[in-house]
Amino acid sequence: MLSIKNLHAGVEGKKILKGINLQVNAGEVHAIMGPNGSGKSSLASVLAGRESYEVTEGDVTLDEKELLEMSPEDRAREGLFLAFQYPVEIPGVSNINFLKTALNEIRSYRSLAPLDAKSFLALTKEKQKLVEFDAKFTNRSLNEGFSGGEKKRNEIFQLAMLEPKLSILDETDSGLDIDALRIVSNGVNRLRTDKNAFIIITHYQRLLEYIVPDFVHVLYDGRIVKSGTKALALELEEKGYDWLKEEAQLQEQV
Amino acid sequence: MASSTDILTDITEKDYEFGFVTDIEMDIAPAGLSEETIHFISAKKNEPEWLLDWRLKAYKAFQKQSMPHWQNFEMPDIDFQKISYYAAPKQKKQYNSLDEVDPELIATFEKLGIPLSEQKTLAGVAVDAVFDSVSVATTYKGKLKELGIIFCSFSEAVQEHPELVRKYAGSVVPHSDNIFASLNAAVFSDGSFVYIPKGVRCPMELSTYFRINTENTGQFERTLIIADEGAYVSYLEGCTAPRRDENQLHAAVVELIAMENAEIKYSTVQNWYPGDKDGKGGIYNFVTKRGICKGDNAKISWTQVETGSAITWKYPSVILQGDNSEGEFYSVAVTKNKQIADTGTKMHHIGANTRSRIISKGISAGHGQNSYRGLVQVGSNAKNARNFTQCDSLLIGDQCGAHTFPYIESKNSTATIEHEATTSKIGEDQIFYLNQRGIDTEKAVALIVNGYAREVLNQLPMEFAVEAQKLLSITLEGSVG
């Protein structure tokens, strides 16, 4: 589904991603871990098309389509979803109105008629239930006055509504208490199918106890320095990142 | 991906949608301002002596006044002698029904989306259309008449209800109030007149549509609305003008009078031609609007959506004379290109327990400059007066400006006055967030701006809220990258 080849990117001339290679197939969940500043969130931003990042080398395809040539909105319409680390607030725009606009934009891109009010409402109710999202938030202004946890849960609700092919969760677990973490994880688990895929960016092993990944990758200094299964996450929890840093530096010297 | 400069260029080159000229034979006064001009207008309108005298008194006041100097923009040179003060479609006789109105004129209103023919009129909206200087047709007159409501052109009111006009015209905005109000009183050509009798709730929105068509004519209309004891009326004014390279002056006066327990809601959607991207042409919209809550428990509410004009300069105000009376001002003002808006309100608290609420939302894009200027004044007898003011500014791009000039004067220690102000920018983060959900940048800006203005748009009557929302989106199309 997603194929990243030798991806190099940076901000204002500063290199951040230095040759990322990653293959994600339908039905898979990949976790990306790594110390602060290793480029995890930058990878998410580059894939979603944030303007401040400049790609200097490499290709990315989503279902054989060149992702990097598309505008951010077209990437979204092609089925890429980013659950933001810091969701923004948009005062006066109701959550529901925003979602309706988003959903209908995506449908129109795919040559589908807009959903009528009744079907949209039914879909909203179904997804609210699925991800345990409190109905009182759907009519409030988009993220305005939401707590950190509520914002993250809203991201998962949006994910449920828009049904993307590939979802990237950028540190969705940060700032969540244990109950919210469970609810968010349950939501993601219910949304997993053999047709979609997830990339989960996290600092902590904790989230991966709830959402069990098929693969774990460690990002360090803009490269994936180690890949493995869930066992790798446990090893990291125990040993930290230092041994990997040393390994990576040794490799560089060779 | 379009950069912000590209998109900013796009928006500045966007055409003014209503820039067409209607080709109709007009009856035009020669340019120039003098006592003769005033005699000419008054004679054309077959006015009574007292009105001519009042006009001449106003003209004298005008001659003594000089241009204001306190505004937050450079005062353009206005040559009052180059303006023609009267233009009317040539008419052979009085219209008795719509069928007799020039089809060209009806076509113009249809282009503007203001259907005159009653069948096509939005259900429940009565329209009084002012085309340059003369009110052309008033719809729904019959139905309103049954309730004793008078809704007609100002000229007609002068002929039919001289006692009301004589009593109230100039009672809220005196002929010597300010230079533009004096000018209006001297040369006003037409406008709308509304009287709602005691205890009557006007069952439909009343609406006037103004349009400036002829070159070098100023539009000086005068609106007078009186809501007698316990009456209610909601009134909407919409404005457009064809595009011209020359600047045109629009100096209107609106007076509202609310008696005991009466309520007047006055909404404006102003979309005069704003000039081109270099600031050439456009309307100078210098308007005096003031209402008085004369009786106890009266209420006056101003709502305005200002997206047009080269310069908008106005402060719809309320004199809160009756005890427990209430004044409101809700405003969205958008400036782009080289547009300037210096607008706000004045709330004069005179009676006890009077309340006022001011919500002002400025939006500046391009090189637009937006100023909020407001005065909250509490007199010594205004026990327990309360005011809440919120004034927000939204900036789009880095070439525009937002300014706030709030004045507060309180002579009563029991008064409570609150003022809140914020300034924000449409952030790249907000745009990117919406992009990431499949919404393109133009739609994203429209969503954000409409969300920002929601509190004000909610005050508009339903049909017009939708219009205003569309107008905001079109006005700001692609103003952020």
XYZ file of C-alpha atoms in Angstrom:
735
model
C 0.000 0.000 0.000
C 2.590 2.565 1.106
C 6.064 2.397 -0.258
C 8.766 4.815 0.949
C 12.091 4.685 -0.874
C 15.212 6.538 0.203
C 13.265 9.517 1.519
C 15.339 12.586 2.387
C 13.706 15.735 3.687
C 14.381 18.754 5.840
C 13.239 22.151 7.038
C 14.996 25.353 5.968
C 18.047 23.493 4.747
C 18.390 21.388 7.901
C 18.372 17.688 7.039
C 15.984 15.661 9.163
C 15.078 12.537 7.223
C 18.160 10.924 5.757
C 17.064 7.997 3.656
C 13.928 6.307 4.989
C 12.840 3.011 3.466
C 9.556 1.485 4.532
C 6.982 -0.834 3.018
C 3.505 -0.991 4.571
C 0.975 -3.512 3.260
C -2.788 -3.577 3.671
C -3.841 -5.128 6.962
C -0.592 -4.240 8.740
C 0.141 -2.100 11.775
C 3.629 -0.599 11.959
C 4.949 1.134 15.035
C 7.663 3.736 14.699
C 9.619 4.458 17.846
C 12.733 6.412 18.567
C 14.260 9.021 20.841
C 13.253 12.693 20.760
C 14.399 14.501 17.636
C 14.933 11.359 15.615
C 12.482 12.514 12.902
C 9.303 10.586 13.771
C 6.886 13.494 13.605
C 8.757 14.925 10.619
C 8.099 11.702 8.751
C 4.374 12.057 9.484
C 4.401 15.705 8.358
C 6.278 14.927 5.131
C 3.865 12.132 4.248
C 0.866 14.388 4.896
C 2.429 17.201 2.842
C 3.138 19.960 5.337
C 4.462 22.890 3.307
C 7.391 23.789 5.548
C 9.136 20.488 4.739
C 11.242 20.135 1.658
C 11.781 16.720 0.127
C 15.237 16.530 -1.405
C 15.389 12.919 -2.527
C 13.351 9.736 -2.740
C 9.867 8.537 -3.693
C 6.718 7.694 -1.862
C 3.794 5.883 -3.444
C 0.372 5.180 -2.010
C -1.276 2.411 -4.000
C 1.094 3.057 -6.904
C 0.308 6.805 -6.995
C 3.110 9.318 -6.475
C 2.230 10.799 -3.100
C 4.821 13.574 -3.060
C 3.402 15.201 -6.167
C -0.011 15.660 -4.609
C -1.400 18.580 -2.591
C -2.144 17.806 1.067
C -5.898 17.726 0.375
C -5.453 15.258 -2.501
C -3.347 12.985 -0.296
C -6.208 13.013 2.203
C -8.721 12.319 -0.556
C -6.560 9.392 -1.722
C -6.972 7.910 1.723
C -4.118 9.170 3.872
C -5.098 10.303 7.347
C -2.919 11.946 9.955
C -4.060 11.932 13.566
C -2.282 15.068 14.749
C -0.047 15.235 17.770
C -1.436 18.712 18.478
C -4.902 19.021 16.902
C -5.738 22.686 16.217
C -8.791 24.547 17.460
C -11.107 26.217 14.955
C -13.564 28.470 16.818
C -17.128 28.751 15.550
C -16.864 25.794 13.160
C -18.897 22.922 14.508
C -17.284 19.527 14.580
C -20.184 18.081 12.635
C -20.189 20.750 9.930
C -16.448 20.311 9.505
C -16.756 16.532 9.191
C -19.578 16.819 6.708
C -17.519 19.167 4.555
C -14.489 16.883 4.770
C -16.437 13.741 3.998
C -18.229 15.282 1.032
C -15.000 16.727 -0.376
C -13.450 13.285 -0.241
C -16.546 11.707 -1.790
C -16.660 14.256 -4.585
C -12.980 13.505 -5.390
C -13.966 9.879 -5.729
C -16.948 10.848 -7.938
C -19.478 9.919 -5.257
C -22.583 11.977 -4.540
C -22.592 13.847 -1.219
C -24.200 11.975 1.649
C -27.713 13.156 2.430
C -28.423 14.480 5.893
C -30.069 11.295 7.096
C -27.311 8.919 6.017
C -24.714 11.299 7.386
C -26.437 11.380 10.756
C -26.736 7.608 10.808
C -23.026 7.264 9.975
C -22.143 9.754 12.715
C -24.116 7.818 15.295
C -22.609 4.496 14.271
C -19.030 5.805 14.421
C -19.578 7.677 17.671
C -20.590 4.430 19.236
C -17.745 2.511 17.669
C -15.045 4.757 19.083
C -16.979 5.725 22.244
C -17.049 9.405 21.349
C -19.371 11.517 23.456
C -22.181 12.963 21.302
C -22.015 16.265 23.137
C -18.680 17.005 21.455
C -19.955 16.569 17.917
C -21.918 19.810 17.969
C -19.271 21.850 19.700
C -16.757 24.011 17.876
C -13.928 21.986 16.427
C -11.581 21.178 19.317
C -12.319 24.506 20.983
C -11.936 24.179 24.716
C -11.404 20.423 24.426
C -8.961 18.867 26.864
C -5.869 17.196 25.432
C -7.514 13.803 25.752
C -10.757 14.973 24.137
C -8.832 16.335 21.182
C -7.062 13.012 20.672
C -10.334 11.138 20.900
C -11.788 13.507 18.344
C -8.931 12.572 15.999
C -9.925 8.929 16.270
C -13.584 9.831 15.722
C -12.607 11.684 12.538
C -10.538 8.695 11.485
C -13.576 6.487 11.948
C -15.775 8.864 9.935
C -13.406 9.315 6.996
C -12.393 5.623 6.696
C -8.897 6.189 5.291
C -6.676 3.521 3.721
C -3.610 4.538 5.648
C -3.718 6.186 9.047
C -0.730 7.744 10.719
C -1.127 8.275 14.464
C 1.409 10.850 15.566
C 1.978 10.342 19.298
C -1.729 9.923 19.835
C -0.962 8.393 23.236
C 0.857 11.413 24.592
C -1.172 13.250 27.200
C -3.735 10.469 27.583
C -4.665 9.002 30.923
C -5.052 5.275 31.166
C -8.820 5.264 30.491
C -8.526 7.507 27.442
C -5.632 5.376 26.210
C -7.799 2.279 26.441
C -10.703 3.948 24.629
C -8.477 5.300 21.859
C -6.814 1.910 21.423
C -10.127 0.058 21.382
C -11.325 2.453 18.710
C -8.268 1.802 16.554
C -8.548 -1.956 17.037
C -12.171 -1.877 15.928
C -11.259 0.116 12.854
C -8.492 -2.296 11.780
C -9.382 -4.360 8.718
C -7.407 -6.337 6.158
C -7.874 -3.447 3.731
C -6.407 -0.612 5.750
C -3.112 0.008 7.470
C -1.773 2.014 10.399
C 1.509 3.664 11.217
C 1.704 4.379 14.925
C 4.303 6.827 16.103
C 4.993 6.598 19.800
C 7.599 7.082 22.474
C 6.319 4.391 24.720
C 5.798 0.701 24.652
C 2.624 1.224 26.696
C 0.379 1.975 23.696
C 1.624 -1.137 21.925
C 0.211 -3.289 24.676
C -3.203 -2.158 23.531
C -2.618 -1.889 19.790
C -0.428 -4.806 18.903
C 1.817 -3.949 15.950
C 2.971 -6.373 13.259
C 6.274 -4.528 12.941
C 8.283 -2.147 15.085
C 10.856 0.208 13.590
C 13.329 2.368 15.407
C 14.048 5.746 13.898
C 17.311 7.394 14.856
C 18.921 10.429 13.277
C 16.591 10.343 10.280
C 17.032 6.676 9.435
C 15.349 3.428 10.392
C 18.170 1.738 12.290
C 16.388 -1.383 13.419
C 13.171 -3.229 12.539
C 11.575 -6.144 14.283
C 8.385 -7.421 15.840
C 6.644 -6.462 19.052
C 9.524 -8.027 20.929
C 11.721 -5.147 19.808
C 9.433 -2.675 21.578
C 9.795 -4.635 24.793
C 13.541 -4.731 24.412
C 13.578 -0.954 23.961
C 11.467 -0.489 27.040
C 13.998 -2.437 29.011
C 17.282 -1.212 27.536
C 16.449 2.283 26.262
C 17.780 3.645 22.996
C 21.470 4.069 23.843
C 22.596 0.637 22.624
C 20.901 1.344 19.287
C 22.549 4.734 19.038
C 25.940 3.141 19.576
C 25.154 0.477 17.028
C 24.088 3.065 14.513
C 27.218 5.136 15.067
C 29.412 2.061 14.675
C 27.696 1.229 11.399
C 28.295 4.740 10.167
C 32.017 4.430 10.900
C 32.174 1.157 8.945
C 0.815 23.888 -4.536
C -0.095 27.536 -4.846
C 2.011 29.765 -2.650
C 0.392 32.418 -0.507
C 1.556 35.166 -2.843
C -0.119 33.485 -5.824
C -3.325 33.148 -3.976
C -3.139 36.648 -2.622
C -2.730 37.846 -6.192
C -5.716 35.759 -7.223
C -7.971 37.277 -4.685
C -6.920 40.814 -5.435
C -7.762 40.256 -9.075
C -11.109 38.694 -8.432
C -13.839 40.576 -10.236
C -16.585 42.409 -8.469
C -19.612 40.359 -9.339
C -22.168 43.108 -9.455
C -20.272 45.486 -11.716
C -22.816 45.889 -14.482
C -24.471 49.102 -15.602
C -28.124 49.339 -16.454
C -28.947 51.344 -19.538
C -32.022 53.317 -18.702
C -32.937 56.840 -19.546
C -32.243 58.892 -16.475
C -33.451 62.225 -15.263
C -30.267 63.784 -13.873
C -29.614 67.065 -12.124
C -26.535 68.953 -13.343
C -23.501 68.496 -11.104
C -23.039 70.986 -8.322
C -24.262 71.871 -4.873
C -26.087 75.136 -4.233
C -29.399 76.414 -2.970
C -30.656 76.038 -6.542
C -29.851 72.327 -6.478
C -31.884 71.985 -3.313
C -34.793 73.928 -4.775
C -34.551 71.710 -7.866
C -34.721 68.473 -5.862
C -37.477 69.734 -3.610
C -39.531 70.902 -6.589
C -38.974 67.619 -8.452
C -40.391 65.863 -5.451
C -43.221 68.285 -5.008
C -42.305 68.813 -1.373
C -44.079 70.974 1.191
C -42.542 74.242 2.278
C -41.382 73.050 5.705
C -39.268 70.328 4.163
C -37.602 72.725 1.752
C -36.849 75.035 4.681
C -35.356 72.164 6.620
C -33.163 71.239 3.654
C -31.948 74.805 3.325
C -31.203 74.971 7.052
C -29.179 71.791 6.717
C -27.319 73.254 3.756
C -26.353 76.267 5.865
C -25.111 73.929 8.567
C -23.170 71.969 5.966
C -21.435 75.123 4.748
C -20.245 75.908 8.278
C -18.816 72.469 8.893
C -15.423 71.148 7.918
C -14.251 67.645 7.206
C -13.524 65.478 10.240
C -9.877 64.945 11.109
C -9.941 62.169 13.721
C -10.466 59.152 11.457
C -7.836 56.461 11.061
C -7.303 56.947 7.332
C -6.363 59.667 4.962
C -9.417 61.691 4.047
C -9.917 61.586 0.281
C -10.559 64.863 -1.507
C -14.220 65.079 -2.277
C -15.311 67.803 -4.635
C -18.913 68.355 -3.674
C -19.417 70.503 -6.760
C -18.612 67.628 -9.117
C -21.343 65.391 -7.813
C -24.800 65.261 -9.280
C -27.321 65.210 -6.494
C -30.300 63.785 -8.271
C -30.777 60.950 -10.717
C -33.995 59.156 -11.397
C -35.175 56.767 -14.070
C -37.162 58.905 -16.514
C -40.705 58.196 -15.744
C -43.687 59.267 -17.698
C -46.192 58.619 -14.987
C -46.594 57.148 -11.542
C -46.365 53.354 -11.482
C -49.598 51.751 -10.508
C -48.428 48.185 -10.718
C -45.225 46.282 -11.387
C -46.229 45.709 -15.004
C -45.624 49.355 -15.715
C -42.078 49.409 -14.407
C -39.304 49.551 -17.042
C -38.380 45.924 -17.826
C -34.667 46.925 -17.846
C -35.021 48.001 -14.253
C -36.688 44.773 -13.231
C -33.967 42.852 -15.052
C -31.346 44.722 -13.004
C -32.936 43.750 -9.758
C -33.195 40.193 -10.934
C -29.471 40.197 -11.735
C -28.939 41.340 -8.180
C -31.084 38.519 -6.971
C -33.806 40.845 -5.747
C -36.971 39.737 -7.400
C -39.519 42.502 -7.420
C -42.380 40.459 -8.635
C -44.171 39.237 -5.605
C -44.432 35.658 -6.800
C -40.691 35.354 -6.793
C -40.102 37.266 -3.619
C -38.735 35.245 -0.771
C -41.685 34.278 1.292
C -42.233 36.859 3.944
C -39.854 39.510 2.654
C -41.217 42.819 1.549
C -38.827 44.798 -0.630
C -38.598 48.515 -1.178
C -36.100 49.040 -3.966
C -34.181 52.277 -4.285
C -32.514 52.686 -7.664
C -30.200 55.649 -7.570
C -32.451 58.206 -6.057
C -35.987 57.018 -6.442
C -37.829 54.222 -4.770
C -39.144 52.059 -7.558
C -41.595 49.621 -6.171
C -42.701 48.527 -2.823
C -43.927 45.000 -2.587
C -46.402 43.553 -0.170
C -47.810 46.942 0.567
C -51.361 45.687 0.641
C -50.806 42.989 3.174
C -48.943 45.332 5.485
C -51.614 47.994 5.146
C -54.172 45.686 6.706
C -52.131 45.714 9.899
C -51.773 49.457 9.788
C -48.081 49.183 8.943
C -46.729 51.888 6.702
C -43.839 50.756 4.507
C -43.143 53.066 1.601
C -40.573 55.327 0.045
C -39.559 58.391 1.979
C -40.990 60.677 -0.738
C -44.289 58.926 -0.574
C -44.338 59.281 3.209
C -43.736 63.013 2.803
C -46.875 63.219 0.663
C -49.049 60.722 2.501
C -47.960 60.984 6.133
C -46.399 64.436 6.477
C -47.264 64.653 10.187
C -45.134 61.592 11.017
C -42.218 62.652 8.841
C -42.276 66.170 10.201
C -42.354 64.930 13.780
C -39.591 62.370 13.554
C -37.234 63.155 10.656
C -34.123 64.719 12.090
C -35.176 63.932 15.653
C -32.423 61.351 16.161
C -29.823 62.603 13.696
C -30.255 66.400 13.668
C -29.663 68.327 10.445
C -26.461 69.737 11.911
C -25.133 66.469 13.391
C -22.076 66.088 11.189
C -21.000 67.241 7.755
C -22.303 64.170 5.925
C -25.571 64.115 7.837
C -26.062 67.791 6.991
C -25.290 67.103 3.351
C -27.812 64.270 3.382
C -30.499 66.418 4.988
C -29.914 69.093 2.354
C -29.998 66.905 -0.738
C -31.486 63.524 0.192
C -33.445 62.160 -2.687
C -35.359 59.216 -1.333
C -35.204 56.292 1.024
C -37.534 54.165 3.034
C -40.116 54.923 5.659
C -41.555 52.467 8.141
C -44.169 52.965 10.820
C -45.383 50.077 12.954
C -48.448 50.954 15.006
C -48.944 50.212 18.698
C -48.796 46.566 19.650
C -48.220 45.304 16.095
C -45.596 42.742 15.365
C -44.574 43.078 11.734
C -45.134 39.563 10.350
C -42.380 39.691 7.728
C -38.873 41.009 7.275
C -38.922 44.394 5.611
C -36.149 44.963 3.159
C -34.689 47.781 1.091
C -32.256 47.255 -1.696
C -30.076 50.168 -2.699
C -28.128 50.372 -5.896
C -26.024 53.174 -7.326
C -26.201 53.093 -11.109
C -25.502 56.461 -12.671
C -21.996 57.866 -12.949
C -21.094 60.709 -10.606
C -24.222 60.550 -8.558
C -24.040 60.223 -4.891
C -26.736 58.280 -3.221
C -28.167 60.198 -0.322
C -30.980 58.194 1.021
C -32.749 58.607 4.284
C -34.430 55.893 6.223
C -36.799 56.497 9.070
C -38.243 53.668 11.117
C -40.682 54.210 13.956
C -41.876 51.356 16.156
C -44.710 52.555 18.352
C -45.389 51.137 21.833
C -45.027 47.376 21.967
C -44.339 47.074 18.224
C -41.696 44.890 16.593
C -39.994 45.096 13.237
C -36.998 43.485 11.580
C -35.534 45.439 8.715
C -32.838 44.529 6.221
C -30.840 46.745 3.944
C -28.675 45.420 1.123
C -26.428 47.451 -1.145
C -24.495 47.026 -4.396
C -23.119 49.313 -7.077
C -21.661 48.923 -10.597
C -17.923 49.263 -10.947
C -16.596 52.683 -11.825
C -13.124 54.114 -11.906
C -14.327 57.231 -10.165
C -15.186 57.155 -6.518
C -18.808 57.597 -5.677
C -20.103 59.052 -2.456
C -22.803 57.390 -0.460
C -23.870 59.463 2.533
C -27.010 57.992 3.988
C -28.824 58.686 7.218
C -30.822 56.100 9.118
C -32.948 57.008 12.128
C -34.684 54.452 14.326
C -37.189 55.289 17.001
C -38.393 52.633 19.456
C -41.133 53.574 21.897
C -41.931 51.808 25.155
C -41.627 48.004 24.903
C -40.888 48.258 21.183
C -38.113 46.455 19.361
C -36.315 47.273 16.126
C -33.817 44.933 14.533
C -31.877 46.515 11.697
C -29.594 44.369 9.562
C -27.293 45.515 6.794
C -25.447 43.501 4.190
C -23.257 46.014 2.416
C -21.487 45.020 -0.769
C -20.842 48.324 -2.561
C -18.148 48.246 -5.212
C -14.839 48.221 -3.279
C -12.560 49.552 -6.030
C -9.954 47.552 -7.910
C -6.788 45.956 -6.564
C -4.869 49.239 -6.745
C -7.571 51.060 -4.835
C -8.954 52.814 -7.915
C -12.667 53.559 -7.792
C -15.081 52.250 -5.245
C -17.715 53.734 -3.020
C -17.128 56.057 -0.092
C -19.695 54.776 2.319
C -20.050 57.574 4.899
C -23.193 56.843 6.765
C -24.847 58.133 9.937
C -27.028 55.567 11.646
C -28.563 56.157 15.018
C -31.472 54.806 16.989
C -33.186 55.902 20.135
C -34.877 53.703 22.709
C -37.303 56.421 23.703
C -39.511 54.428 26.021
C -38.840 51.993 28.846
C -37.921 48.403 27.933
C -37.304 49.312 24.310
C -34.686 47.490 22.285
C -32.660 48.357 19.214
C -30.301 45.918 17.587
C -27.923 46.713 14.718
C -26.353 43.889 12.755
C -24.022 44.651 9.879
C -21.982 42.618 7.432
C -19.717 45.022 5.591
C -17.736 43.533 2.726
C -17.763 46.277 0.099
C -16.884 49.982 -0.377
C -13.465 51.563 -0.792
C -13.983 53.296 2.549
C -16.638 52.350 5.068
C -17.057 54.899 7.764
C -19.972 54.509 10.112
C -21.015 53.952 13.702
C -24.560 52.681 14.106
C -25.429 53.895 17.591
C -28.118 53.638 20.200
C -29.348 56.262 22.643
C -30.664 54.292 25.621
C -33.073 56.821 27.050
C -35.848 54.630 28.469
C -35.221 52.692 31.665
C -34.321 49.013 31.124
C -33.784 49.672 27.441
C -31.322 47.620 25.480
C -28.932 48.303 22.611
C -26.977 45.804 20.545
C -24.364 46.078 17.825
C -23.145 43.044 15.926
C -20.664 43.661 13.150
C -18.489 41.809 10.673
C -16.335 44.080 8.550
C -14.077 42.675 5.847
C -11.381 44.667 4.118
C -9.126 43.412 1.339
C -7.019 45.010 -1.422
C -6.793 48.688 -0.418
C -10.151 48.801 1.347
C -10.577 50.736 4.562
C -13.192 50.264 7.248
C -13.449 52.576 10.248
C -16.542 51.365 11.992
C -18.008 50.630 15.393
C -20.771 51.976 17.539
C -21.773 54.368 20.263
C -23.944 53.327 23.164
C -25.285 56.216 25.216
C -26.689 54.965 28.505
C -29.092 57.533 29.901
C -31.879 55.536 31.594
C -31.514 53.250 34.601
C -30.725 49.552 34.145
C -29.895 50.074 30.487
C -27.878 47.363 28.814
C -25.716 47.259 25.723
C -23.809 44.551 23.956
C -21.184 45.104 21.278
C -19.721 42.266 19.235
C -17.354 43.418 16.531
C -15.447 41.075 14.232
C -12.959 42.644 11.873
C -11.341 40.652 9.081
C -8.439 42.165 7.179
C -6.816 40.666 4.091
C -4.507 42.006 1.384
C -3.637 45.611 2.211
C -6.958 46.155 3.973
C -7.146 48.313 7.090
C -9.832 47.673 9.646
C -10.510 49.896 12.647
C -12.998 49.382 15.416
C -13.960 52.647 17.058
C -16.508 52.634 19.809
C -17.859 54.762 22.606
C -19.679 53.502 25.664
C -21.042 56.427 27.598
C -22.828 56.101 30.934
C -24.666 59.158 32.202
C -25.096 60.107 35.865
C -28.676 58.768 36.030
C -27.926 55.455 34.353
C -27.972 53.445 37.537
C -26.786 49.843 37.132
C -26.062 50.304 33.445
C -24.253 47.383 31.899
C -22.139 47.040 28.817
C -20.263 44.148 27.334
C -17.921 44.744 24.431
C -16.004 42.157 22.522
C -13.887 43.180 19.631
C -11.978 40.618 17.665
C -9.663 41.046 14.731
C -8.633 38.387 12.262
C -5.665 38.991 10.007
C -5.074 37.186 6.720
C -1.620 37.701 5.246
C 0.995 40.125 6.530
C 0.197 43.342 4.652
C -3.061 44.220 6.382
C -3.864 45.990 9.620
C -6.327 45.895 12.505
C -6.818 48.773 14.933
C -9.030 49.259 17.946
C -10.115 52.561 19.492
C -12.486 51.907 22.377
C -13.648 54.866 24.455
C -15.404 54.455 27.770
C -16.898 57.323 29.776
C -18.803 56.560 32.943
C -20.417 59.050 35.265
C -22.178 56.488 37.406
C -20.292 54.285 39.834
C -22.919 51.520 39.730
C -22.252 50.823 36.059
C -20.546 47.646 34.892
C -18.517 47.889 31.725
C -16.584 45.016 30.228
C -14.267 45.120 27.260
C -12.583 42.145 25.651
C -10.386 42.219 22.603
C -8.447 39.612 20.654
C -6.335 39.590 17.531
C -5.616 36.410 15.659
C -4.242 35.245 12.359
C -5.541 32.438 10.238
C -2.752 30.043 11.000
C -0.981 27.774 8.553
C -1.643 25.060 11.104
C -5.399 25.554 10.855
C -5.288 25.480 7.059
C -3.060 22.404 7.024
C -5.322 20.610 9.475
C -8.325 21.175 7.207
C -6.274 20.286 4.095
C -5.333 17.033 5.772
C -9.029 16.223 6.053
C -9.519 16.672 2.298
C -10.667 20.311 2.356
C -8.891 22.634 -0.081
C -7.440 25.948 1.038
C -10.244 28.128 -0.310
C -12.930 26.144 1.418
C -10.775 26.016 4.533
C -10.556 29.823 4.688
C -14.305 30.087 4.121
C -14.937 27.651 6.967
C -12.596 29.435 9.345
C -13.914 32.916 8.531
C -17.537 31.874 8.788
C -16.774 30.179 12.065
C -15.101 33.340 13.292
C -18.087 35.477 12.279
C -20.692 32.958 13.453
C -21.848 34.956 16.453
C -22.741 37.897 14.236
C -24.144 35.909 11.301
C -26.458 34.151 13.736
C -28.129 37.505 14.363
C -29.194 37.890 10.744
C -32.603 36.724 9.579
C -32.300 33.197 8.197
C -32.474 33.900 4.438
C -29.908 36.639 4.690
C -27.573 34.729 6.952
C -27.077 32.250 4.116
C -26.462 35.087 1.652
C -24.015 36.766 4.000
C -22.158 33.521 4.555
C -21.766 33.088 0.795
C -20.722 36.696 0.421
C -17.998 36.294 3.055
C -16.661 33.196 1.318
C -16.650 34.863 -2.100
C -15.103 38.041 -0.775
C -12.203 36.198 0.786
C -11.835 33.539 -1.886
C -8.274 32.253 -1.795
C -6.863 34.868 0.494
C -4.519 32.490 2.317
C -1.940 30.052 1.026
